[in-house]
Amino acid sequence: MEYYHNELDMLDKAKVLDSVKKNLQNVANVNSGFDLERRIKAQELIDNWKSTIGAPPIAAESDMNKFNKKFIEDLYKLLNDNLNKKIRSEFQNIKGDVEKIRCQMEKIDSAVKSLEQKNNTEG
C-alpha cells in the first residue's frame, strides 16, 4: 500500500513539474507575447532544467534553433525599423534644406533679373 501511495505522490509531483515545463515553454515561445527578457529567462530555465530538476531538457535542439532564428529575425526587424525611421527623418531634414536653398535661388534669380532690367532701361 505504501508503494502505491509513494507512486501517487511521485505522479503528482511529475504533473506539477510537467505543468511548470509547459508554462516555461509557452513563455519562451517567440509568439507568446512576452517581452524578450522574460522569453530569454524562460529559455535559460528550460536549458538548465536537467541540472536543476534532474529531468531531460524540454527544448529540443530544433526548438532552440527556431528560437534563435526568430530572435535574430526580430532583432533584425527592430534594427531595420529604427534605421528606416532615422533615414526618413534625415530625408525630411534634407528635403527641408533643399526647399530653403530653392527659395534662396529664386530670390537671387529675381534680384539678378531686376538688376538686368534696371541696366537695360538705363543703358
mmCIF file of N, CA and C in Angstrom:
data_model
loop_
_atom_site.group_PDB
_atom_site.id
_atom_site.type_symbol
_atom_site.label_atom_id
_atom_site.label_comp_id
_atom_site.label_asym_id
_atom_site.label_seq_id
_atom_site.Cartn_x
_atom_site.Cartn_y
_atom_site.Cartn_z
ATOM 1 N N MET A 1 0.823 -1.194 0.000
ATOM 2 C CA MET A 1 0.000 0.000 0.000
ATOM 3 C C MET A 1 0.868 1.260 0.000
ATOM 4 N N GLU A 2 1.908 1.263 0.814
ATOM 5 C CA GLU A 2 2.794 2.414 0.873
ATOM 6 C C GLU A 2 3.449 2.662 -0.488
ATOM 7 N N TYR A 3 3.763 1.618 -1.213
ATOM 8 C CA TYR A 3 4.343 1.730 -2.548
ATOM 9 C C TYR A 3 3.431 2.551 -3.459
ATOM 10 N N TYR A 4 2.129 2.233 -3.454
ATOM 11 C CA TYR A 4 1.185 2.944 -4.307
ATOM 12 C C TYR A 4 1.030 4.401 -3.869
ATOM 13 N N HIS A 5 1.060 4.610 -2.583
ATOM 14 C CA HIS A 5 0.966 5.972 -2.065
ATOM 15 C C HIS A 5 2.161 6.808 -2.533
ATOM 16 N N ASN A 6 3.361 6.248 -2.433
ATOM 17 C CA ASN A 6 4.569 6.937 -2.911
ATOM 18 C C ASN A 6 4.507 7.176 -4.415
ATOM 19 N N GLU A 7 3.988 6.183 -5.148
ATOM 20 C CA GLU A 7 3.866 6.332 -6.597
ATOM 21 C C GLU A 7 2.912 7.487 -6.941
ATOM 22 N N LEU A 8 1.814 7.608 -6.220
ATOM 23 C CA LEU A 8 0.859 8.690 -6.466
ATOM 24 C C LEU A 8 1.487 10.053 -6.174
ATOM 25 N N ASP A 9 2.250 10.119 -5.066
ATOM 26 C CA ASP A 9 2.952 11.370 -4.747
ATOM 27 C C ASP A 9 3.918 11.738 -5.866
ATOM 28 N N MET A 10 4.644 10.737 -6.365
ATOM 29 C CA MET A 10 5.596 10.984 -7.448
ATOM 30 C C MET A 10 4.869 11.442 -8.713
ATOM 31 N N LEU A 11 3.723 10.818 -8.994
ATOM 32 C CA LEU A 11 2.942 11.208 -10.169
ATOM 33 C C LEU A 11 2.435 12.637 -10.030
ATOM 34 N N ASP A 12 1.969 13.012 -8.844
ATOM 35 C CA ASP A 12 1.505 14.378 -8.616
ATOM 36 C C ASP A 12 2.643 15.379 -8.815
ATOM 37 N N LYS A 13 3.810 15.064 -8.272
ATOM 38 C CA LYS A 13 4.971 15.936 -8.442
ATOM 39 C C LYS A 13 5.367 16.021 -9.907
ATOM 40 N N ALA A 14 5.307 14.896 -10.604
ATOM 41 C CA ALA A 14 5.656 14.875 -12.025
ATOM 42 C C ALA A 14 4.673 15.735 -12.822
ATOM 43 N N LYS A 15 3.396 15.677 -12.446
ATOM 44 C CA LYS A 15 2.392 16.500 -13.130
ATOM 45 C C LYS A 15 2.670 17.988 -12.909
ATOM 46 N N VAL A 16 3.025 18.342 -11.690
ATOM 47 C CA VAL A 16 3.347 19.734 -11.380
ATOM 48 C C VAL A 16 4.562 20.184 -12.190
ATOM 49 N N LEU A 17 5.601 19.351 -12.211
ATOM 50 C CA LEU A 17 6.803 19.700 -12.968
ATOM 51 C C LEU A 17 6.511 19.777 -14.458
ATOM 52 N N ASP A 18 5.696 18.849 -14.961
ATOM 53 C CA ASP A 18 5.315 18.914 -16.380
ATOM 54 C C ASP A 18 4.556 20.202 -16.680
ATOM 55 N N SER A 19 3.687 20.588 -15.761
ATOM 56 C CA SER A 19 2.930 21.831 -15.938
ATOM 57 C C SER A 19 3.865 23.043 -15.948
ATOM 58 N N VAL A 20 4.849 23.036 -15.050
ATOM 59 C CA VAL A 20 5.822 24.124 -14.999
ATOM 60 C C VAL A 20 6.615 24.183 -16.300
ATOM 61 N N LYS A 21 7.049 22.999 -16.786
ATOM 62 C CA LYS A 21 7.811 22.950 -18.044
ATOM 63 C C LYS A 21 6.975 23.501 -19.195
ATOM 64 N N LYS A 22 5.714 23.090 -19.257
ATOM 65 C CA LYS A 22 4.836 23.566 -20.335
ATOM 66 C C LYS A 22 4.647 25.078 -20.257
ATOM 67 N N ASN A 23 4.475 25.593 -19.047
ATOM 68 C CA ASN A 23 4.321 27.042 -18.887
ATOM 69 C C ASN A 23 5.590 27.782 -19.310
ATOM 70 N N LEU A 24 6.736 27.245 -18.955
ATOM 71 C CA LEU A 24 8.001 27.851 -19.381
ATOM 72 C C LEU A 24 8.133 27.824 -20.904
ATOM 73 N N GLN A 25 7.739 26.715 -21.508
ATOM 74 C CA GLN A 25 7.775 26.631 -22.959
ATOM 75 C C GLN A 25 6.873 27.681 -23.583
ATOM 76 N N ASN A 26 5.702 27.869 -22.995
ATOM 77 C CA ASN A 26 4.779 28.879 -23.517
ATOM 78 C C ASN A 26 5.374 30.275 -23.408
ATOM 79 N N VAL A 27 6.033 30.559 -22.305
ATOM 80 C CA VAL A 27 6.666 31.877 -22.131
ATOM 81 C C VAL A 27 7.823 32.047 -23.102
ATOM 82 N N ALA A 28 8.622 30.998 -23.283
ATOM 83 C CA ALA A 28 9.798 31.077 -24.156
ATOM 84 C C ALA A 28 9.419 31.137 -25.628
ATOM 85 N N ASN A 29 8.211 30.726 -25.953
ATOM 86 C CA ASN A 29 7.754 30.738 -27.346
ATOM 87 C C ASN A 29 7.823 32.158 -27.899
ATOM 88 N N VAL A 30 8.338 32.288 -29.108
ATOM 89 C CA VAL A 30 8.536 33.594 -29.736
ATOM 90 C C VAL A 30 7.210 34.316 -29.924
ATOM 91 N N ASN A 31 6.157 33.570 -30.145
ATOM 92 C CA ASN A 31 4.848 34.175 -30.392
ATOM 93 C C ASN A 31 4.009 34.303 -29.123
ATOM 94 N N SER A 32 4.651 34.202 -27.966
ATOM 95 C CA SER A 32 3.915 34.195 -26.702
ATOM 96 C C SER A 32 3.406 35.568 -26.300
ATOM 97 N N GLY A 33 4.011 36.614 -26.814
ATOM 98 C CA GLY A 33 3.617 37.954 -26.412
ATOM 99 C C GLY A 33 4.407 38.478 -25.227
ATOM 100 N N PHE A 34 5.247 37.649 -24.650
ATOM 101 C CA PHE A 34 6.077 38.094 -23.541
ATOM 102 C C PHE A 34 7.259 38.892 -24.087
ATOM 103 N N ASP A 35 7.769 39.812 -23.251
ATOM 104 C CA ASP A 35 8.916 40.599 -23.685
ATOM 105 C C ASP A 35 10.150 39.708 -23.794
ATOM 106 N N LEU A 36 11.123 40.225 -24.519
ATOM 107 C CA LEU A 36 12.335 39.459 -24.842
ATOM 108 C C LEU A 36 13.060 38.985 -23.587
ATOM 109 N N GLU A 37 13.150 39.823 -22.567
ATOM 110 C CA GLU A 37 13.874 39.464 -21.348
ATOM 111 C C GLU A 37 13.238 38.238 -20.680
ATOM 112 N N ARG A 38 11.913 38.211 -20.618
ATOM 113 C CA ARG A 38 11.235 37.070 -19.985
ATOM 114 C C ARG A 38 11.354 35.816 -20.844
ATOM 115 N N ARG A 39 11.299 35.975 -22.164
ATOM 116 C CA ARG A 39 11.452 34.814 -23.043
ATOM 117 C C ARG A 39 12.840 34.203 -22.869
ATOM 118 N N ILE A 40 13.866 35.059 -22.782
ATOM 119 C CA ILE A 40 15.235 34.571 -22.618
ATOM 120 C C ILE A 40 15.383 33.873 -21.260
ATOM 121 N N LYS A 41 14.822 34.465 -20.208
ATOM 122 C CA LYS A 41 14.918 33.861 -18.874
ATOM 123 C C LYS A 41 14.215 32.504 -18.853
ATOM 124 N N ALA A 42 13.045 32.421 -19.477
ATOM 125 C CA ALA A 42 12.326 31.142 -19.534
ATOM 126 C C ALA A 42 13.151 30.113 -20.292
ATOM 127 N N GLN A 43 13.780 30.536 -21.381
ATOM 128 C CA GLN A 43 14.598 29.609 -22.163
ATOM 129 C C GLN A 43 15.801 29.147 -21.358
ATOM 130 N N GLU A 44 16.396 30.037 -20.563
ATOM 131 C CA GLU A 44 17.517 29.644 -19.700
ATOM 132 C C GLU A 44 17.079 28.583 -18.688
ATOM 133 N N LEU A 45 15.900 28.786 -18.101
ATOM 134 C CA LEU A 45 15.387 27.796 -17.144
ATOM 135 C C LEU A 45 15.150 26.451 -17.832
ATOM 136 N N ILE A 46 14.621 26.499 -19.043
ATOM 137 C CA ILE A 46 14.403 25.267 -19.800
ATOM 138 C C ILE A 46 15.737 24.588 -20.092
ATOM 139 N N ASP A 47 16.707 25.384 -20.542
ATOM 140 C CA ASP A 47 18.019 24.823 -20.881
ATOM 141 C C ASP A 47 18.696 24.194 -19.672
ATOM 142 N N ASN A 48 18.478 24.757 -18.489
ATOM 143 C CA ASN A 48 19.107 24.248 -17.268
ATOM 144 C C ASN A 48 18.201 23.296 -16.502
ATOM 145 N N TRP A 49 17.117 22.886 -17.110
ATOM 146 C CA TRP A 49 16.125 22.035 -16.448
ATOM 147 C C TRP A 49 16.743 20.732 -15.936
ATOM 148 N N LYS A 50 17.588 20.116 -16.745
ATOM 149 C CA LYS A 50 18.173 18.824 -16.377
ATOM 150 C C LYS A 50 19.022 18.956 -15.113
ATOM 151 N N SER A 51 19.853 19.994 -15.053
ATOM 152 C CA SER A 51 20.718 20.146 -13.879
ATOM 153 C C SER A 51 19.924 20.623 -12.670
ATOM 154 N N THR A 52 18.839 21.365 -12.892
ATOM 155 C CA THR A 52 18.042 21.883 -11.777
ATOM 156 C C THR A 52 17.071 20.842 -11.244
ATOM 157 N N ILE A 53 16.371 20.171 -12.146
ATOM 158 C CA ILE A 53 15.301 19.253 -11.753
ATOM 159 C C ILE A 53 15.739 17.797 -11.833
ATOM 160 N N GLY A 54 16.699 17.520 -12.687
ATOM 161 C CA GLY A 54 17.137 16.138 -12.852
ATOM 162 C C GLY A 54 16.366 15.420 -13.945
ATOM 163 N N ALA A 55 15.674 16.173 -14.776
ATOM 164 C CA ALA A 55 14.913 15.597 -15.890
ATOM 165 C C ALA A 55 15.530 16.075 -17.194
ATOM 166 N N PRO A 56 15.219 15.423 -18.291
ATOM 167 C CA PRO A 56 15.760 15.891 -19.571
ATOM 168 C C PRO A 56 15.237 17.280 -19.924
ATOM 169 N N PRO A 57 16.018 18.059 -20.648
ATOM 170 C CA PRO A 57 15.573 19.402 -21.009
ATOM 171 C C PRO A 57 14.350 19.351 -21.918
ATOM 172 N N ILE A 58 13.518 20.379 -21.814
ATOM 173 C CA ILE A 58 12.286 20.437 -22.599
ATOM 174 C C ILE A 58 12.587 20.722 -24.062
ATOM 175 N N ALA A 59 13.347 21.759 -24.265
ATOM 176 C CA ALA A 59 13.553 22.235 -25.633
ATOM 177 C C ALA A 59 14.505 21.318 -26.385
ATOM 178 N N ALA A 60 14.048 20.832 -27.504
ATOM 179 C CA ALA A 60 14.923 20.057 -28.378
ATOM 180 C C ALA A 60 15.826 21.037 -29.111
ATOM 181 N N GLU A 61 16.868 20.508 -29.707
ATOM 182 C CA GLU A 61 17.810 21.370 -30.419
ATOM 183 C C GLU A 61 17.109 22.133 -31.535
ATOM 184 N N SER A 62 16.189 21.474 -32.232
ATOM 185 C CA SER A 62 15.483 22.144 -33.319
ATOM 186 C C SER A 62 14.628 23.294 -32.792
ATOM 187 N N ASP A 63 14.023 23.118 -31.585
ATOM 188 C CA ASP A 63 13.252 24.202 -30.978
ATOM 189 C C ASP A 63 14.159 25.382 -30.644
ATOM 190 N N MET A 64 15.347 25.078 -30.138
ATOM 191 C CA MET A 64 16.300 26.144 -29.811
ATOM 192 C C MET A 64 16.742 26.870 -31.068
ATOM 193 N N ASN A 65 16.964 26.108 -32.144
ATOM 194 C CA ASN A 65 17.340 26.733 -33.417
ATOM 195 C C ASN A 65 16.221 27.636 -33.918
ATOM 196 N N LYS A 66 14.976 27.195 -33.777
ATOM 197 C CA LYS A 66 13.831 28.028 -34.173
ATOM 198 C C LYS A 66 13.792 29.298 -33.322
ATOM 199 N N PHE A 67 14.017 29.126 -32.012
ATOM 200 C CA PHE A 67 14.024 30.275 -31.108
ATOM 201 C C PHE A 67 15.109 31.259 -31.513
ATOM 202 N N ASN A 68 16.328 30.744 -31.753
ATOM 203 C CA ASN A 68 17.436 31.615 -32.148
ATOM 204 C C ASN A 68 17.153 32.306 -33.472
ATOM 205 N N LYS A 69 16.604 31.570 -34.429
ATOM 206 C CA LYS A 69 16.290 32.148 -35.738
ATOM 207 C C LYS A 69 15.258 33.262 -35.588
ATOM 208 N N LYS A 70 14.195 33.011 -34.819
ATOM 209 C CA LYS A 70 13.149 34.018 -34.619
ATOM 210 C C LYS A 70 13.706 35.214 -33.861
ATOM 211 N N PHE A 71 14.561 34.955 -32.868
ATOM 212 C CA PHE A 71 15.183 36.038 -32.108
ATOM 213 C C PHE A 71 15.994 36.941 -33.036
ATOM 214 N N ILE A 72 16.792 36.328 -33.908
ATOM 215 C CA ILE A 72 17.611 37.097 -34.853
ATOM 216 C C ILE A 72 16.725 37.866 -35.821
ATOM 217 N N GLU A 73 15.650 37.219 -36.298
ATOM 218 C CA GLU A 73 14.726 37.897 -37.209
ATOM 219 C C GLU A 73 14.070 39.096 -36.526
ATOM 220 N N ASP A 74 13.638 38.911 -35.273
ATOM 221 C CA ASP A 74 13.025 40.015 -34.522
ATOM 222 C C ASP A 74 14.010 41.160 -34.317
ATOM 223 N N LEU A 75 15.242 40.802 -33.962
ATOM 224 C CA LEU A 75 16.268 41.812 -33.746
ATOM 225 C C LEU A 75 16.569 42.556 -35.042
ATOM 226 N N TYR A 76 16.687 41.824 -36.147
ATOM 227 C CA TYR A 76 16.941 42.437 -37.460
ATOM 228 C C TYR A 76 15.805 43.383 -37.827
ATOM 229 N N LYS A 77 14.561 42.943 -37.598
ATOM 230 C CA LYS A 77 13.403 43.780 -37.924
ATOM 231 C C LYS A 77 13.416 45.062 -37.084
ATOM 232 N N LEU A 78 13.711 44.917 -35.808
ATOM 233 C CA LEU A 78 13.765 46.076 -34.922
ATOM 234 C C LEU A 78 14.841 47.064 -35.377
ATOM 235 N N LEU A 79 16.030 46.548 -35.675
ATOM 236 C CA LEU A 79 17.118 47.407 -36.138
ATOM 237 C C LEU A 79 16.771 48.050 -37.479
ATOM 238 N N ASN A 80 16.178 47.272 -38.372
ATOM 239 C CA ASN A 80 15.801 47.768 -39.689
ATOM 240 C C ASN A 80 14.735 48.855 -39.568
ATOM 241 N N ASP A 81 13.737 48.640 -38.701
ATOM 242 C CA ASP A 81 12.694 49.644 -38.492
ATOM 243 C C ASP A 81 13.281 50.938 -37.947
ATOM 244 N N ASN A 82 14.186 50.811 -36.968
ATOM 245 C CA ASN A 82 14.816 52.008 -36.400
ATOM 246 C C ASN A 82 15.667 52.727 -37.432
ATOM 247 N N LEU A 83 16.377 51.961 -38.245
ATOM 248 C CA LEU A 83 17.187 52.553 -39.301
ATOM 249 C C LEU A 83 16.300 53.268 -40.312
ATOM 250 N N ASN A 84 15.187 52.634 -40.695
ATOM 251 C CA ASN A 84 14.270 53.267 -41.643
ATOM 252 C C ASN A 84 13.684 54.556 -41.085
ATOM 253 N N LYS A 85 13.362 54.577 -39.797
ATOM 254 C CA LYS A 85 12.853 55.796 -39.170
ATOM 255 C C LYS A 85 13.913 56.896 -39.232
ATOM 256 N N LYS A 86 15.157 56.528 -38.929
ATOM 257 C CA LYS A 86 16.257 57.506 -38.951
ATOM 258 C C LYS A 86 16.470 58.028 -40.369
ATOM 259 N N ILE A 87 16.430 57.134 -41.361
ATOM 260 C CA ILE A 87 16.615 57.544 -42.756
ATOM 261 C C ILE A 87 15.491 58.481 -43.172
ATOM 262 N N ARG A 88 14.240 58.145 -42.823
ATOM 263 C CA ARG A 88 13.099 59.018 -43.167
ATOM 264 C C ARG A 88 13.256 60.384 -42.531
ATOM 265 N N SER A 89 13.701 60.400 -41.271
ATOM 266 C CA SER A 89 13.893 61.668 -40.573
ATOM 267 C C SER A 89 14.973 62.509 -41.264
ATOM 268 N N GLU A 90 16.096 61.873 -41.584
ATOM 269 C CA GLU A 90 17.176 62.589 -42.273
ATOM 270 C C GLU A 90 16.721 63.069 -43.647
ATOM 271 N N PHE A 91 15.941 62.245 -44.347
ATOM 272 C CA PHE A 91 15.432 62.629 -45.667
ATOM 273 C C PHE A 91 14.549 63.875 -45.542
ATOM 274 N N GLN A 92 13.705 63.918 -44.521
ATOM 275 C CA GLN A 92 12.848 65.087 -44.318
ATOM 276 C C GLN A 92 13.689 66.337 -44.032
ATOM 277 N N ASN A 93 14.764 66.162 -43.252
ATOM 278 C CA ASN A 93 15.656 67.284 -42.974
ATOM 279 C C ASN A 93 16.321 67.788 -44.258
ATOM 280 N N ILE A 94 16.788 66.860 -45.077
ATOM 281 C CA ILE A 94 17.434 67.239 -46.344
ATOM 282 C C ILE A 94 16.426 67.895 -47.266
ATOM 283 N N LYS A 95 15.228 67.341 -47.300
ATOM 284 C CA LYS A 95 14.168 67.904 -48.142
ATOM 285 C C LYS A 95 13.873 69.354 -47.730
ATOM 286 N N GLY A 96 13.844 69.608 -46.431
ATOM 287 C CA GLY A 96 13.631 70.971 -45.930
ATOM 288 C C GLY A 96 14.777 71.890 -46.321
ATOM 289 N N ASP A 97 16.010 71.386 -46.222
ATOM 290 C CA ASP A 97 17.178 72.182 -46.616
ATOM 291 C C ASP A 97 17.147 72.496 -48.107
ATOM 292 N N VAL A 98 16.770 71.537 -48.924
ATOM 293 C CA VAL A 98 16.683 71.749 -50.371
ATOM 294 C C VAL A 98 15.633 72.816 -50.681
ATOM 295 N N GLU A 99 14.522 72.772 -49.977
ATOM 296 C CA GLU A 99 13.463 73.770 -50.194
ATOM 297 C C GLU A 99 13.958 75.171 -49.824
ATOM 298 N N LYS A 100 14.712 75.287 -48.739
ATOM 299 C CA LYS A 100 15.275 76.593 -48.349
ATOM 300 C C LYS A 100 16.228 77.100 -49.429
ATOM 301 N N ILE A 101 17.075 76.202 -49.930
ATOM 302 C CA ILE A 101 18.030 76.590 -50.991
ATOM 303 C C ILE A 101 17.281 77.012 -52.241
ATOM 304 N N ARG A 102 16.211 76.282 -52.592
ATOM 305 C CA ARG A 102 15.408 76.631 -53.771
ATOM 306 C C ARG A 102 14.813 78.026 -53.619
ATOM 307 N N CYS A 103 14.309 78.353 -52.458
ATOM 308 C CA CYS A 103 13.737 79.689 -52.204
ATOM 309 C C CYS A 103 14.815 80.773 -52.332
ATOM 310 N N GLN A 104 16.004 80.484 -51.786
ATOM 311 C CA GLN A 104 17.098 81.450 -51.892
ATOM 312 C C GLN A 104 17.521 81.641 -53.351
ATOM 313 N N MET A 105 17.548 80.556 -54.126
ATOM 314 C CA MET A 105 17.898 80.654 -55.549
ATOM 315 C C MET A 105 16.868 81.490 -56.302
ATOM 316 N N GLU A 106 15.598 81.305 -55.972
ATOM 317 C CA GLU A 106 14.550 82.109 -56.611
ATOM 318 C C GLU A 106 14.738 83.593 -56.291
ATOM 319 N N LYS A 107 15.081 83.907 -55.054
ATOM 320 C CA LYS A 107 15.321 85.310 -54.671
ATOM 321 C C LYS A 107 16.513 85.878 -55.431
ATOM 322 N N ILE A 108 17.572 85.066 -55.559
ATOM 323 C CA ILE A 108 18.767 85.504 -56.295
ATOM 324 C C ILE A 108 18.411 85.724 -57.760
ATOM 325 N N ASP A 109 17.679 84.780 -58.366
ATOM 326 C CA ASP A 109 17.256 84.923 -59.767
ATOM 327 C C ASP A 109 16.415 86.184 -59.950
ATOM 328 N N SER A 110 15.538 86.420 -59.018
ATOM 329 C CA SER A 110 14.679 87.603 -59.096
ATOM 330 C C SER A 110 15.512 88.886 -58.988
ATOM 331 N N ALA A 111 16.478 88.882 -58.093
ATOM 332 C CA ALA A 111 17.338 90.056 -57.925
ATOM 333 C C ALA A 111 18.184 90.273 -59.172
ATOM 334 N N VAL A 112 18.702 89.189 -59.771
ATOM 335 C CA VAL A 112 19.509 89.299 -60.991
ATOM 336 C C VAL A 112 18.654 89.867 -62.118
ATOM 337 N N LYS A 113 17.455 89.361 -62.295
ATOM 338 C CA LYS A 113 16.553 89.858 -63.347
ATOM 339 C C LYS A 113 16.222 91.325 -63.128
ATOM 340 N N SER A 114 16.013 91.676 -61.883
ATOM 341 C CA SER A 114 15.704 93.076 -61.570
ATOM 342 C C SER A 114 16.877 93.978 -61.933
ATOM 343 N N LEU A 115 18.101 93.529 -61.600
ATOM 344 C CA LEU A 115 19.289 94.318 -61.957
ATOM 345 C C LEU A 115 19.469 94.391 -63.466
ATOM 346 N N GLU A 116 19.201 93.296 -64.172
ATOM 347 C CA GLU A 116 19.317 93.298 -65.636
ATOM 348 C C GLU A 116 18.311 94.261 -66.252
ATOM 349 N N GLN A 117 17.106 94.267 -65.744
ATOM 350 C CA GLN A 117 16.091 95.178 -66.272
ATOM 351 C C GLN A 117 16.480 96.633 -65.988
ATOM 352 N N LYS A 118 17.006 96.857 -64.809
ATOM 353 C CA LYS A 118 17.425 98.220 -64.444
ATOM 354 C C LYS A 118 18.560 98.673 -65.361
ATOM 355 N N ASN A 119 19.542 97.748 -65.624
ATOM 356 C CA ASN A 119 20.654 98.075 -66.517
ATOM 357 C C ASN A 119 20.166 98.306 -67.946
ATOM 358 N N ASN A 120 19.202 97.544 -68.406
ATOM 359 C CA ASN A 120 18.662 97.684 -69.762
ATOM 360 C C ASN A 120 17.914 99.005 -69.932
ATOM 361 N N THR A 121 17.212 99.437 -68.914
ATOM 362 C CA THR A 121 16.465 100.688 -69.017
ATOM 363 C C THR A 121 17.396 101.891 -68.894
ATOM 364 N N GLU A 122 18.486 101.756 -68.190
ATOM 365 C CA GLU A 122 19.429 102.854 -68.042
ATOM 366 C C GLU A 122 20.367 102.932 -69.242
ATOM 367 N N GLY A 123 20.628 101.814 -69.837
ATOM 368 C CA GLY A 123 21.649 101.785 -70.855
ATOM 369 C C GLY A 123 21.122 101.810 -72.212
#
